[in-house]
PDB file of C-alpha atoms in Angstrom:
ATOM      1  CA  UNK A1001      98.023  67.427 110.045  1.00  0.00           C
ATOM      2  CA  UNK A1002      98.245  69.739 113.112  1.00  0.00           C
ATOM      3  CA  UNK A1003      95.712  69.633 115.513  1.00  0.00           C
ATOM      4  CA  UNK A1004      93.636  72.558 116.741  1.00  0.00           C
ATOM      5  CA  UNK A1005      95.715  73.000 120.013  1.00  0.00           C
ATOM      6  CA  UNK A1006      99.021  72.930 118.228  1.00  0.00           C
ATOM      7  CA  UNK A1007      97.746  75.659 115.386  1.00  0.00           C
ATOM      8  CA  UNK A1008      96.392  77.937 118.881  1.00  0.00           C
ATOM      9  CA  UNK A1009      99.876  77.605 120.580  1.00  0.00           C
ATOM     10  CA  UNK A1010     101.289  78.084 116.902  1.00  0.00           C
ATOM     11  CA  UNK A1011      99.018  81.060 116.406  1.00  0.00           C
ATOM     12  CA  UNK A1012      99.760  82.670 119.858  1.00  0.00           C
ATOM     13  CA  UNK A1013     103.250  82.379 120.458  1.00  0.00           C
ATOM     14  CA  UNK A1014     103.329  83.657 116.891  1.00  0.00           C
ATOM     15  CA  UNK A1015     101.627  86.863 117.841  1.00  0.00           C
ATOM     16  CA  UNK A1016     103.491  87.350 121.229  1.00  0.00           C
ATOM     17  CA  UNK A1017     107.057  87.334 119.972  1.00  0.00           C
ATOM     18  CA  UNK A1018     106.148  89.394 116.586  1.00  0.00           C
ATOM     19  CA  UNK A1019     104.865  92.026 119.394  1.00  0.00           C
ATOM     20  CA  UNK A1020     107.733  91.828 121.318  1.00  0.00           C
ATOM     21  CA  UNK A1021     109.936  92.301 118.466  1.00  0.00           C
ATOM     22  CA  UNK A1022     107.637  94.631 116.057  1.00  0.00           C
ATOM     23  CA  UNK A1023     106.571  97.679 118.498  1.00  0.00           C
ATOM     24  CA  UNK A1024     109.709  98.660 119.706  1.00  0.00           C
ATOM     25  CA  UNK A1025     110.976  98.587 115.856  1.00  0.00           C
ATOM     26  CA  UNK A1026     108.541  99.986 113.840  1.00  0.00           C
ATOM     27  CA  UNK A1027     108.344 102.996 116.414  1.00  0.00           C
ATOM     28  CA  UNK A1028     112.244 103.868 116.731  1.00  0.00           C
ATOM     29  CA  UNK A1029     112.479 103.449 112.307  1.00  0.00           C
ATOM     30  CA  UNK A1030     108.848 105.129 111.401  1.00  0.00           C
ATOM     31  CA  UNK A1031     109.127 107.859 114.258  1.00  0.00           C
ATOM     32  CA  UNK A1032     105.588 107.658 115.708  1.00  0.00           C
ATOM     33  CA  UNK A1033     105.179 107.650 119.165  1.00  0.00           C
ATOM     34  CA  UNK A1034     105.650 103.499 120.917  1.00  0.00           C
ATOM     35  CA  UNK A1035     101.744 104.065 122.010  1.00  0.00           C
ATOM     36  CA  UNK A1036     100.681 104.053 118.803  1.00  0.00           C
ATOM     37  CA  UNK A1037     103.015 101.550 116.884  1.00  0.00           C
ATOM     38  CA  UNK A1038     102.047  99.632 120.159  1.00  0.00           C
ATOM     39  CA  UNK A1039      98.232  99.683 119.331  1.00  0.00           C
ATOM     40  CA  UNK A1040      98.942  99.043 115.859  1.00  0.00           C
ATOM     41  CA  UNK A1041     100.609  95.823 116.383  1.00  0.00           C
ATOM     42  CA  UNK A1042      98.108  94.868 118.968  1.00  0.00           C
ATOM     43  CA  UNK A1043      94.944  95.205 116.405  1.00  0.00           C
ATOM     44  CA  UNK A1044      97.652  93.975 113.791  1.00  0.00           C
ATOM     45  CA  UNK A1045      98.075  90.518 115.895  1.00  0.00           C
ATOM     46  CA  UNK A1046      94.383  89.950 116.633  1.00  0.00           C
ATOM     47  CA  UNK A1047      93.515  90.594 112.943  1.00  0.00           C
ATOM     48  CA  UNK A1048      96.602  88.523 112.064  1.00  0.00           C
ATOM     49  CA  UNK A1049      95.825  85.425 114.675  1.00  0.00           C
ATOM     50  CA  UNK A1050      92.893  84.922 113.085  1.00  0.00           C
ATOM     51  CA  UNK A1051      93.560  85.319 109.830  1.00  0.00           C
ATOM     52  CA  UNK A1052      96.714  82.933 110.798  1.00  0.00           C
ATOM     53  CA  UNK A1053      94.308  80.164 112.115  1.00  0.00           C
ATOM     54  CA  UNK A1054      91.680  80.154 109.181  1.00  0.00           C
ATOM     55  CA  UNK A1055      94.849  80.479 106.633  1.00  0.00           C
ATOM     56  CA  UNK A1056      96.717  78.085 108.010  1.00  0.00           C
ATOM     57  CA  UNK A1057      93.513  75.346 108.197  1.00  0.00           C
ATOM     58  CA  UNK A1058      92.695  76.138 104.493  1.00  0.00           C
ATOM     59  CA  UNK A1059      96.779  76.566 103.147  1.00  0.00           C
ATOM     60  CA  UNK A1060      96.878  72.833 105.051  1.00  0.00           C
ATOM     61  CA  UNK A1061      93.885  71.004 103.457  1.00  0.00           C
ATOM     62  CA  UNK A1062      94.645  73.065 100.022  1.00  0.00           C
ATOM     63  CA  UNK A1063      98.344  70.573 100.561  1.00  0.00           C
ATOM     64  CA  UNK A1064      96.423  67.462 101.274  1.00  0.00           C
ATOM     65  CA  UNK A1065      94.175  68.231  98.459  1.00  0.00           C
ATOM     66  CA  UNK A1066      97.105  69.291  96.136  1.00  0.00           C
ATOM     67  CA  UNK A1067     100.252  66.875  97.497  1.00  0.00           C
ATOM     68  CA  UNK A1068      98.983  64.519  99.842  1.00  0.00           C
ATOM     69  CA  UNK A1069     100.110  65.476 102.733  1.00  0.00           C
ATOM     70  CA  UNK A1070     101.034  69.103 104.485  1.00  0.00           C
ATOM     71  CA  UNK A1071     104.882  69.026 104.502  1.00  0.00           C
ATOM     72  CA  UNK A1072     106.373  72.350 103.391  1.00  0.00           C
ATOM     73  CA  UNK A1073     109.556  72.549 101.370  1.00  0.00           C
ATOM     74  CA  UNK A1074     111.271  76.210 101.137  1.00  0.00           C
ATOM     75  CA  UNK A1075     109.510  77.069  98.184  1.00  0.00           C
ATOM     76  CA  UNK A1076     105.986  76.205  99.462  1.00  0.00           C
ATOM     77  CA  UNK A1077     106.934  78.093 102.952  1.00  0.00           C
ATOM     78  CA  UNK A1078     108.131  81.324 100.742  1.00  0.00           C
ATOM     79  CA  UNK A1079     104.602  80.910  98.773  1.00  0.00           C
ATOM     80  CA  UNK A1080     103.177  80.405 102.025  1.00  0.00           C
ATOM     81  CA  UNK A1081     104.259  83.293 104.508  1.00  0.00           C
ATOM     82  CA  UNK A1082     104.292  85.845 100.834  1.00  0.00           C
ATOM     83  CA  UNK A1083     100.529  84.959 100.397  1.00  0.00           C
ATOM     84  CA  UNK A1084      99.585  84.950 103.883  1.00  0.00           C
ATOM     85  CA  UNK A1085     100.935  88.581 104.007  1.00  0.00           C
ATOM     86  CA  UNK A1086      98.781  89.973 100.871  1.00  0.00           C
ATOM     87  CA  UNK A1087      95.935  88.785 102.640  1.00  0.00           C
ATOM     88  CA  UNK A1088      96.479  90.504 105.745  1.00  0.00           C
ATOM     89  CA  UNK A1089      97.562  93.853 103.847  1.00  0.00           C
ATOM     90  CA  UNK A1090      94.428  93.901 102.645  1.00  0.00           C
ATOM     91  CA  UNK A1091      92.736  93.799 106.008  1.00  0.00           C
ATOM     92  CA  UNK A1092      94.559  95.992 107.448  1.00  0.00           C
ATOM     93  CA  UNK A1093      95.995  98.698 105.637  1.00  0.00           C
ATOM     94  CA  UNK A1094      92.855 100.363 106.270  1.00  0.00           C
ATOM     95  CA  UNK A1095      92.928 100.611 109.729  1.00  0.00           C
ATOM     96  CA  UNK A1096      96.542 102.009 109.424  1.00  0.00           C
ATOM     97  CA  UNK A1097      95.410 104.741 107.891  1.00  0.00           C
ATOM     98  CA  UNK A1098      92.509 105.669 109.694  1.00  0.00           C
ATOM     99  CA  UNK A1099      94.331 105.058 112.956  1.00  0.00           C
ATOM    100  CA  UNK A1100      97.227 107.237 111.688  1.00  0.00           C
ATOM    101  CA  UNK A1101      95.651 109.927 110.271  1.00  0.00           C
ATOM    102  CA  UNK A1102      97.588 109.015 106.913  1.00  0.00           C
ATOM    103  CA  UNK A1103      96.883 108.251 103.114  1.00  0.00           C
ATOM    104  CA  UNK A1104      96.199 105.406 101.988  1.00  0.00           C
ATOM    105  CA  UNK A1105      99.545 105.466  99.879  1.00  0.00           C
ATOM    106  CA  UNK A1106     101.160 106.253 103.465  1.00  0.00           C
ATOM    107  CA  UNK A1107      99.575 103.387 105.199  1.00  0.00           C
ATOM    108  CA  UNK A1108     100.576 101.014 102.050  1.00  0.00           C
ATOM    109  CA  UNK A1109     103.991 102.483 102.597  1.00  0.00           C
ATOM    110  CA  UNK A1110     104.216 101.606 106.280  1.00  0.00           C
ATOM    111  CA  UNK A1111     101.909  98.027 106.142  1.00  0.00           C
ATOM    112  CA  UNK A1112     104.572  96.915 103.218  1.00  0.00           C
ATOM    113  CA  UNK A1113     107.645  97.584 105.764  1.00  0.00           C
ATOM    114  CA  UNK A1114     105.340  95.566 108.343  1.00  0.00           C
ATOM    115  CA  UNK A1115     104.877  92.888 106.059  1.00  0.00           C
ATOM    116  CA  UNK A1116     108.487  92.504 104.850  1.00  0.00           C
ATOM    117  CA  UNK A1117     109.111  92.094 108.270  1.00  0.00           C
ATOM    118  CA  UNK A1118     106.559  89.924 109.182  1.00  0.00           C
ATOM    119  CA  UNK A1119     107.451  87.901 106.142  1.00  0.00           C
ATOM    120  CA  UNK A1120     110.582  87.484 107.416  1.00  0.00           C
ATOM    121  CA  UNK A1121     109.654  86.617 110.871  1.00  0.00           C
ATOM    122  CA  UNK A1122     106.537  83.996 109.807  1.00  0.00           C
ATOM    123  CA  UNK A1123     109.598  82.279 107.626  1.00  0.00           C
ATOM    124  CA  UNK A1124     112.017  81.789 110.150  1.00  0.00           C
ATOM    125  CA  UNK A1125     108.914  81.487 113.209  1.00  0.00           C
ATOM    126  CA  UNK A1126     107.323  78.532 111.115  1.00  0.00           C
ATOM    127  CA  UNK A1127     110.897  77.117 109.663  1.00  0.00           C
ATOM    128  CA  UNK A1128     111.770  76.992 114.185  1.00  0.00           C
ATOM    129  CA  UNK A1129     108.441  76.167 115.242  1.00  0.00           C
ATOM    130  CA  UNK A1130     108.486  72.976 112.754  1.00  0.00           C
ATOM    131  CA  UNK A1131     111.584  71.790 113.620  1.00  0.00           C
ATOM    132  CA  UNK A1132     110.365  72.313 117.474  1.00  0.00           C
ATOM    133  CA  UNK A1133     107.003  70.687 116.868  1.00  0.00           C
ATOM    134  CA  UNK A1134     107.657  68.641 114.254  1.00  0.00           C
ATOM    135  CA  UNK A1135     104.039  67.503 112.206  1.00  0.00           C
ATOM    136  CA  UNK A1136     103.224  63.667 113.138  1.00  0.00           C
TER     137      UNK A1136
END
């Protein structure tokens, strides 16, 4: 299993790179201004690192519970990065809104588009980062 310094460098880097990537994106395809989609993503990643961390630490001793040991196959890493997104569209579709001055339909709209991408990105972030740091 990882240990607590690998899942905060996993968590981290993680957030970084989605920022890098995300803001510039999600401004230039939903038209608002980089400020805000910049702010967005920001609260986005904090709310997201942690969320990543405690998910992670339960979604790994759910697989030593369950299999025996925490090694992903594709399937598992699709369940994986799809259920880790409906929990953080939850927490933060909300926010969207309110931040936005949108619905709630709008902000579903918009947090769905950040999660496809997101789901996307954790996929091919945790299928690199693996293969990088591989589990002991």
């Amino acid at each position: 299993m990882r240990t607590t310094k690998d899942r905060i460098r996993h968590a981290i880097a993680f957030e970084l790179i989605g920022l890098l990537i995300f803001a510039p994106l999600a401004s230039w395809v939903f038209g608002f201004d980089l400020q805000l989609m910049g702010v967005i993503a920001l609260v986005g990643s904090i709310i997201a690192t942690i969320w990543n961390y405690f998910y992670n630490l339960l979604f790994d001793h759910a697989m030593l519970k369950l299999r025996g040991d925490v090694h992903k196959t594709v399937l598992i890493r699709v369940f994986h990065a799809l259920l880790f997104e409906g929990g953080l569209l939850l927490l933060f579709m909300p926010m969207i809104a309110w931040y936005l001055g949108i619905t709630l339909w709008e902000a579903f709209i918009l947090d769905i588009a950040m999660a496809t991408f997101y789901v996307i990105y954790a996929f091919i972030y945790n299928w690199v980062y693996d293969k990088v740091y591989p589990i002991p």
